[in-house]
XYZ file of C-alpha atoms in Angstrom:
474
model
C 12.576 -72.280 -68.079
C 14.705 -70.950 -65.856
C 16.166 -71.461 -63.413
C 15.402 -70.173 -59.885
C 18.560 -70.244 -57.977
C 20.129 -68.999 -60.679
C 18.878 -66.312 -61.347
C 19.158 -65.020 -57.563
C 22.367 -65.245 -58.254
C 22.973 -63.565 -60.737
C 20.547 -60.706 -58.786
C 22.627 -61.227 -56.101
C 25.441 -60.386 -58.571
C 24.506 -57.074 -58.700
C 25.504 -54.581 -56.523
C 23.818 -51.105 -55.835
C 25.745 -47.640 -55.874
C 25.268 -46.739 -52.226
C 22.962 -43.294 -53.040
C 25.943 -40.424 -51.932
C 27.744 -42.536 -54.346
C 25.669 -40.843 -57.462
C 26.293 -38.095 -59.331
C 23.289 -36.250 -59.349
C 22.601 -37.090 -55.749
C 25.549 -34.838 -55.485
C 24.682 -32.092 -57.264
C 20.775 -32.375 -55.416
C 22.492 -32.162 -52.165
C 24.885 -29.652 -52.951
C 21.603 -26.766 -55.205
C 19.442 -27.249 -51.980
C 21.865 -26.326 -48.847
C 22.996 -23.556 -50.784
C 19.944 -21.795 -50.430
C 18.550 -21.746 -54.430
C 16.805 -24.249 -55.545
C 14.090 -23.200 -51.880
C 10.805 -20.439 -52.627
C 11.339 -18.306 -50.470
C 8.908 -19.915 -48.039
C 11.350 -22.343 -47.679
C 14.114 -19.123 -47.266
C 12.020 -17.876 -44.668
C 11.599 -21.601 -42.519
C 15.749 -21.993 -42.723
C 17.145 -18.387 -42.195
C 14.094 -19.011 -38.910
C 15.280 -22.831 -38.216
C 18.604 -21.349 -37.801
C 17.873 -17.561 -35.332
C 15.792 -20.305 -32.888
C 18.695 -22.654 -33.475
C 21.250 -19.412 -32.146
C 19.310 -18.393 -30.010
C 19.621 -22.652 -28.004
C 22.517 -22.409 -28.248
C 23.780 -18.839 -26.883
C 21.622 -20.456 -23.766
C 22.727 -23.210 -22.913
C 26.030 -21.300 -23.374
C 24.360 -18.871 -20.315
C 23.812 -21.348 -18.509
C 26.220 -23.376 -18.162
C 28.234 -19.780 -16.866
C 26.133 -19.311 -13.993
C 25.551 -22.335 -13.048
C 22.676 -23.558 -10.572
C 21.816 -19.698 -10.060
C 18.146 -18.152 -11.798
C 17.233 -16.216 -13.936
C 15.280 -13.148 -10.894
C 14.917 -10.236 -13.305
C 13.854 -10.159 -16.214
C 13.798 -6.650 -18.534
C 10.726 -4.952 -19.142
C 10.201 -4.171 -23.013
C 11.277 -1.049 -23.870
C 8.860 2.230 -24.641
C 7.196 2.468 -27.967
C 8.552 -1.550 -28.411
C 6.219 -3.954 -30.503
C 5.862 -5.926 -26.905
C 5.634 -2.873 -25.168
C 1.547 -2.681 -27.094
C 0.746 -5.921 -27.254
C 1.137 -5.897 -22.919
C -0.853 -2.888 -22.736
C -3.886 -4.146 -25.149
C -3.669 -6.792 -22.997
C -3.616 -5.363 -19.493
C -6.558 -2.981 -21.760
C -8.815 -5.916 -22.289
C -8.119 -7.727 -19.420
C -9.351 -4.705 -16.828
C -12.096 -3.792 -19.646
C -13.597 -7.613 -18.541
C -12.820 -7.312 -15.443
C -15.347 -3.542 -15.230
C -17.536 -5.888 -17.200
C -18.623 -7.653 -14.506
C -18.688 -5.153 -11.064
C -21.873 -4.299 -10.092
C -23.559 -0.375 -11.703
C -25.271 2.011 -8.905
C -28.057 1.124 -10.438
C -27.719 -2.996 -9.324
C -27.275 -2.236 -6.360
C -29.843 0.293 -6.063
C -31.865 -3.008 -7.338
C -30.461 -5.705 -5.166
C -31.312 -3.299 -1.965
C -34.215 -3.421 -3.096
C -35.356 -7.314 -3.176
C -33.553 -7.998 -0.395
C -36.471 -5.904 1.502
C -38.529 -7.805 -0.306
C -37.968 -11.231 0.221
C -36.695 -11.220 3.841
C -38.802 -11.474 7.118
C -39.069 -9.368 9.890
C -37.412 -10.240 13.780
C -39.828 -10.207 16.259
C -37.351 -10.379 18.817
C -34.426 -7.146 17.408
C -36.876 -5.554 14.880
C -33.643 -6.889 12.079
C -33.934 -7.909 8.473
C -33.067 -11.609 8.024
C -33.156 -14.225 5.799
C -32.311 -18.320 6.044
C -30.624 -19.235 2.984
C -33.101 -20.225 1.289
C -34.618 -17.328 0.796
C -30.812 -16.480 0.245
C -31.049 -18.586 -3.128
C -35.026 -18.173 -3.594
C -33.032 -13.899 -3.530
C -30.221 -14.666 -5.925
C -32.238 -16.397 -7.938
C -34.560 -12.906 -7.980
C -31.537 -10.808 -8.245
C -30.094 -13.456 -10.952
C -33.285 -12.270 -13.648
C -32.942 -8.471 -13.211
C -29.833 -7.461 -13.313
C -28.065 -10.836 -14.303
C -25.092 -13.393 -14.031
C -23.161 -11.022 -12.748
C -25.011 -11.108 -9.675
C -24.659 -14.495 -8.937
C -20.862 -14.964 -7.989
C -21.864 -12.722 -3.991
C -24.871 -15.120 -3.127
C -22.521 -18.453 -3.151
C -23.260 -21.161 -0.058
C -19.300 -20.282 0.820
C -21.005 -16.318 1.903
C -24.531 -17.863 3.141
C -21.296 -19.512 6.094
C -19.226 -16.145 6.258
C -21.981 -14.040 8.903
C -23.157 -14.434 11.607
C -26.581 -16.208 12.335
C -28.945 -16.106 15.054
C -30.173 -19.390 16.784
C -32.739 -19.913 13.315
C -29.648 -19.522 11.373
C -30.345 -16.083 9.523
C -28.261 -13.241 8.685
C -29.253 -9.872 7.993
C -29.617 -8.760 5.279
C -27.326 -5.193 6.079
C -24.261 -6.978 6.561
C -24.811 -8.450 3.817
C -25.121 -5.419 1.375
C -22.578 -4.111 2.972
C -19.919 -7.132 2.163
C -21.895 -6.744 -1.774
C -20.529 -3.004 -1.761
C -17.652 -2.928 0.028
C -16.390 -5.658 -2.628
C -17.017 -3.421 -5.671
C -16.157 -0.631 -4.239
C -11.982 -2.853 -3.240
C -12.656 -4.522 -6.929
C -13.747 -1.176 -9.036
C -9.907 0.798 -7.050
C -7.935 -2.254 -7.719
C -9.065 -1.440 -11.901
C -8.478 2.549 -11.305
C -5.388 1.714 -9.506
C -3.951 -1.287 -12.242
C -4.854 1.886 -15.302
C -2.366 3.556 -13.890
C 0.225 1.183 -12.704
C 1.957 2.699 -16.174
C 4.805 -0.943 -15.826
C 2.179 -3.892 -14.880
C 3.831 -4.337 -12.025
C 1.545 -4.107 -8.700
C 3.234 -0.716 -7.906
C 1.177 3.057 -7.602
C 4.197 5.699 -8.090
C 4.120 9.021 -6.077
C 2.764 10.232 -9.178
C 0.049 7.557 -9.815
C -1.724 7.776 -7.534
C -2.024 11.032 -6.389
C -3.514 11.156 -10.441
C -5.616 8.322 -9.027
C -6.371 10.132 -5.277
C -7.525 13.264 -8.494
C -9.363 11.300 -10.259
C -11.728 10.963 -6.969
C -12.317 14.074 -5.755
C -14.859 15.572 -8.136
C -16.673 11.616 -6.251
C -15.862 12.238 -2.658
C -18.746 15.544 -2.030
C -17.046 16.746 0.954
C -14.053 17.978 -1.320
C -16.261 18.635 -4.431
C -15.168 22.346 -3.004
C -11.761 21.975 -3.041
C -10.043 25.343 -5.022
C -8.875 24.202 -8.498
C -4.929 26.467 -6.763
C -5.080 24.484 -3.919
C -5.978 20.561 -5.672
C -2.206 19.451 -6.693
C -0.863 20.858 -3.382
C -3.909 17.871 -1.487
C -3.732 15.527 -3.530
C 0.608 15.162 -2.821
C -0.037 15.059 1.099
C -3.292 12.636 0.722
C -0.897 10.095 -1.495
C 1.654 11.083 0.642
C 0.090 9.021 4.036
C -0.935 5.465 1.774
C 3.174 5.535 0.853
C 3.968 5.888 5.011
C 2.243 3.192 5.170
C 2.019 0.818 2.453
C 5.441 1.479 2.402
C 8.186 0.864 5.217
C 11.335 0.850 3.508
C 10.640 3.313 1.474
C 11.823 2.375 -2.143
C 9.014 5.413 -3.767
C 6.940 2.464 -4.963
C 3.843 0.908 -3.328
C 2.177 -1.675 -3.111
C -1.432 -2.160 -5.298
C -2.592 -4.591 -2.992
C -1.664 -3.251 0.432
C -3.512 0.097 -0.551
C -6.942 -1.984 -0.495
C -6.578 -3.060 1.860
C -4.284 -0.419 4.405
C -6.953 1.677 6.483
C -5.637 4.829 4.841
C -7.887 3.847 1.805
C -11.053 3.128 4.380
C -9.569 7.146 6.019
C -10.274 8.447 2.305
C -13.689 6.774 1.224
C -15.340 7.587 3.973
C -15.467 11.563 2.792
C -18.058 10.188 0.394
C -20.646 10.993 2.635
C -22.720 13.928 2.818
C -22.164 15.967 6.556
C -26.107 16.132 7.170
C -24.834 17.328 10.623
C -22.315 20.742 11.900
C -18.508 19.277 12.496
C -16.122 20.861 14.235
C -13.006 21.756 12.343
C -11.140 19.953 15.076
C -13.266 16.618 14.440
C -12.303 16.903 10.283
C -9.138 17.112 11.284
C -9.082 13.599 12.842
C -9.623 13.075 8.626
C -6.061 13.059 7.333
C -8.419 13.845 3.663
C -10.673 16.521 5.109
C -10.028 19.945 3.637
C -9.067 20.982 6.488
C -6.927 18.333 7.638
C -4.371 19.628 4.230
C -4.827 22.872 5.005
C -4.113 23.036 8.223
C -1.421 20.947 7.333
C -0.198 23.202 4.564
C -0.922 26.590 6.838
C 1.742 24.836 8.849
C 4.390 24.112 6.772
C 4.264 28.187 4.892
C 4.163 29.010 8.851
C 7.324 26.767 10.214
C 9.151 28.166 6.452
C 10.504 31.972 8.304
C 13.238 32.636 4.899
C 10.808 30.989 2.660
C 12.844 29.296 0.834
C 10.079 25.174 1.003
C 12.572 24.150 3.705
C 13.201 23.360 6.763
C 15.599 24.090 8.792
C 16.232 22.110 12.799
C 16.032 26.153 13.669
C 12.612 26.184 12.366
C 11.445 23.278 12.494
C 12.632 23.056 16.554
C 8.763 25.916 16.993
C 6.402 22.771 15.699
C 3.862 22.320 17.865
C 4.899 25.489 19.879
C 8.815 24.321 20.405
C 8.043 21.276 23.149
C 9.882 19.146 21.059
C 13.077 18.634 22.074
C 16.620 19.426 20.287
C 17.793 15.683 20.909
C 14.636 15.261 18.662
C 14.707 16.760 16.047
C 18.520 16.647 15.723
C 18.317 12.872 15.190
C 15.042 13.463 12.851
C 17.428 15.061 10.692
C 19.921 12.835 11.241
C 17.328 9.501 9.833
C 14.833 10.841 7.585
C 15.898 14.223 5.699
C 18.555 13.337 3.264
C 22.195 15.708 2.900
C 21.695 18.656 0.144
C 23.444 18.583 -2.460
C 25.286 21.456 -0.832
C 26.754 19.079 1.373
C 27.631 20.076 5.357
C 25.537 21.069 8.089
C 23.335 23.874 6.588
C 22.920 21.556 3.391
C 21.090 19.483 5.118
C 17.118 20.669 4.815
C 13.639 18.871 5.976
C 11.656 19.223 2.057
C 7.264 18.864 2.528
C 7.072 15.228 1.444
C 10.071 14.990 4.658
C 8.101 16.756 6.483
C 4.782 15.885 5.511
C 6.889 11.517 7.180
C 6.931 13.794 9.674
C 4.228 14.712 10.774
C 2.616 11.751 9.966
C 4.761 9.605 12.734
C 3.932 12.547 15.817
C -0.445 11.534 15.209
C 0.169 7.655 14.286
C 3.052 7.062 17.557
C 0.380 4.076 18.604
C 0.531 2.291 14.890
C 3.830 0.125 13.587
C 4.966 2.284 11.279
C 5.217 5.469 13.361
C 6.335 3.806 16.358
C 9.730 2.851 13.746
C 10.002 6.281 11.495
C 10.216 7.037 15.615
C 12.471 4.372 17.735
C 15.286 5.435 14.721
C 15.306 8.490 16.477
C 15.296 7.142 19.752
C 18.608 4.683 18.920
C 21.213 7.450 19.422
C 23.902 4.775 18.621
C 21.658 2.911 16.311
C 22.435 -0.243 18.012
C 18.483 -1.514 17.246
C 18.405 -1.190 21.042
C 18.291 1.972 24.391
C 20.401 1.413 26.596
C 19.150 3.421 30.491
C 21.829 5.158 29.080
C 20.323 6.459 26.448
C 16.591 7.399 28.119
C 19.210 8.746 30.590
C 19.893 11.050 27.626
C 16.085 11.991 26.374
C 15.219 12.818 28.969
C 17.613 15.162 29.990
C 16.380 17.600 27.110
C 13.243 16.985 27.775
C 13.169 17.744 32.069
C 15.132 20.601 30.772
C 11.903 22.214 29.313
C 10.307 20.715 31.729
C 12.201 23.014 34.917
C 11.630 26.042 32.674
C 8.225 25.170 32.416
C 7.994 26.277 35.878
C 6.400 23.022 36.795
C 8.194 21.299 40.302
C 12.285 19.084 39.930
C 11.741 15.731 39.012
C 13.955 12.468 39.818
C 15.284 11.317 35.794
C 15.851 7.758 37.213
C 12.656 7.611 38.154
C 11.167 8.765 35.194
C 13.641 5.608 33.325
C 12.532 2.852 36.095
C 9.306 3.957 34.990
C 9.589 3.340 31.675
C 11.163 -0.211 31.928
C 7.732 -1.121 34.226
C 5.607 0.504 31.248
C 8.042 -1.926 28.680
C 8.848 -4.671 31.005
C 11.519 -5.437 28.269
C 12.725 -8.998 27.671
C 15.885 -8.246 28.220
C 15.848 -5.862 31.714
C 18.730 -4.006 30.024
C 17.436 -2.936 26.757
C 14.269 -1.651 25.499
C 13.705 -3.204 21.906
C 11.103 -1.314 18.405
C 9.999 -5.512 19.524
C 9.072 -4.810 23.225
C 7.419 -1.257 22.248
C 4.535 -2.964 20.129
C 4.234 -5.218 22.504
C 3.870 -3.280 25.357
C 0.771 -1.445 23.945
C 1.552 1.571 25.404
C 5.146 2.329 22.283
C 3.523 5.556 21.487
C 2.898 7.204 24.958
C 6.787 5.944 26.299
C 7.846 8.151 23.139
C 6.311 11.006 24.069
C 7.842 11.010 27.484
C 11.289 10.606 25.375
C 10.612 13.170 22.730
C 8.289 15.903 23.550
C 7.560 17.490 27.482
C 4.058 17.665 26.618
C 3.799 14.542 25.980
C 5.102 14.234 29.530
C 3.358 15.949 31.203
C 0.000 14.863 29.392
C 1.426 11.240 31.276
C 2.346 12.246 33.753
C -1.442 14.170 34.915
C -2.957 11.185 32.577
C -5.285 10.663 36.044
C -6.563 14.292 36.014
C -6.997 14.456 32.120
C -9.845 11.209 32.733
C -11.090 12.449 35.069
C -11.612 15.615 33.286
C -12.803 13.336 30.337
C -15.492 11.549 32.414
C -17.201 14.366 34.155
C -18.570 15.270 30.656
C -19.645 11.699 29.699
C -22.076 11.865 33.675
C -24.055 15.550 32.894
């Protein structure tokens, strides 16, 4: 029999050498570490890990150097790169999916039929209305006829958005117009996003012009536009979007702002067929009408005496029959016209885009964008406010034109005091842009200071108001 205790002592006396001391282990590790014993896939995996480790170390180093300042700039993919192609493909598929979910013209017609067939007539007003039960029933009928894509319009939250009568019913017409506007705006956003080359949510002037060009065949009042005038029209139309949606003049307009702007709604009004004869003056009120665009283009050509496609101060002085003051023309060039490459006073002339901004500001004086444009011209010293001395200097030219026109003598101090009473500034010693916007008469004040015709209209406002009321009474 073997002695157990003896066997244990004998076994414990034998020492197993460490793995690192074995020759074959050292040779195997040396062999694998060199990569010579690895297959192609293993080598690729090893190389990938090494590259990722280098990238991680590089990011850690940059993060340590930059401290706590976060990264706010991400370089855009290079043209033709795989990253750019993948981005464009992803955007195309996403927009295609969103477009497929939209209701088309036939779907909208079918929804209108369903609404009319399942509504009730209000005995008092004759309006077509529906309660919530009718609303849910119409939702089921439309889903069967059109498909599930119309279901999102029949949510309880949408029903609660509309005004209800004593019986809890809503009119079907406002609901249908809401659906049409939602579809129209969504389609417009899809179209603009397709033209957004760098996918940053902004459109540059050429992209906006391309969007408007694509709309022209679908706008009833623009179908007869001459092909030769199409490019100029798109330039004129696009400029209004940038005037109102790009206040910082960065050369790009936010798509969301464009969709929510009054300018897009004004453009979409041209969808309607004009059943009655419309006078030129009524058409000219819409900036996007063909009549208005041709008027602005003809005006620029008329003012451009030397036909160099830019306007000098003397040429712009003939705008509005020369009723604008010289100091305002001078300030408009100082604030809103870039100096030419040749430099000097003669090198600064107003190009067509700057002229469009000029016209938009004068025709929209009561808007924040138009008044901001004009206030920069009125602020003679760039201090951000107007003093009594500024008002005196600005109105002096208006007064001179007023006297030259054979009008009665007036006191500049009285006009200055009247302007102060109209604005009622927070600081009695100065008028800011915020004061002009809050008083709701900023456009009138600006007209009084830059245009003798504007001052005449203010001075004769009671007579003009009476003349407007007399035809209505007749």
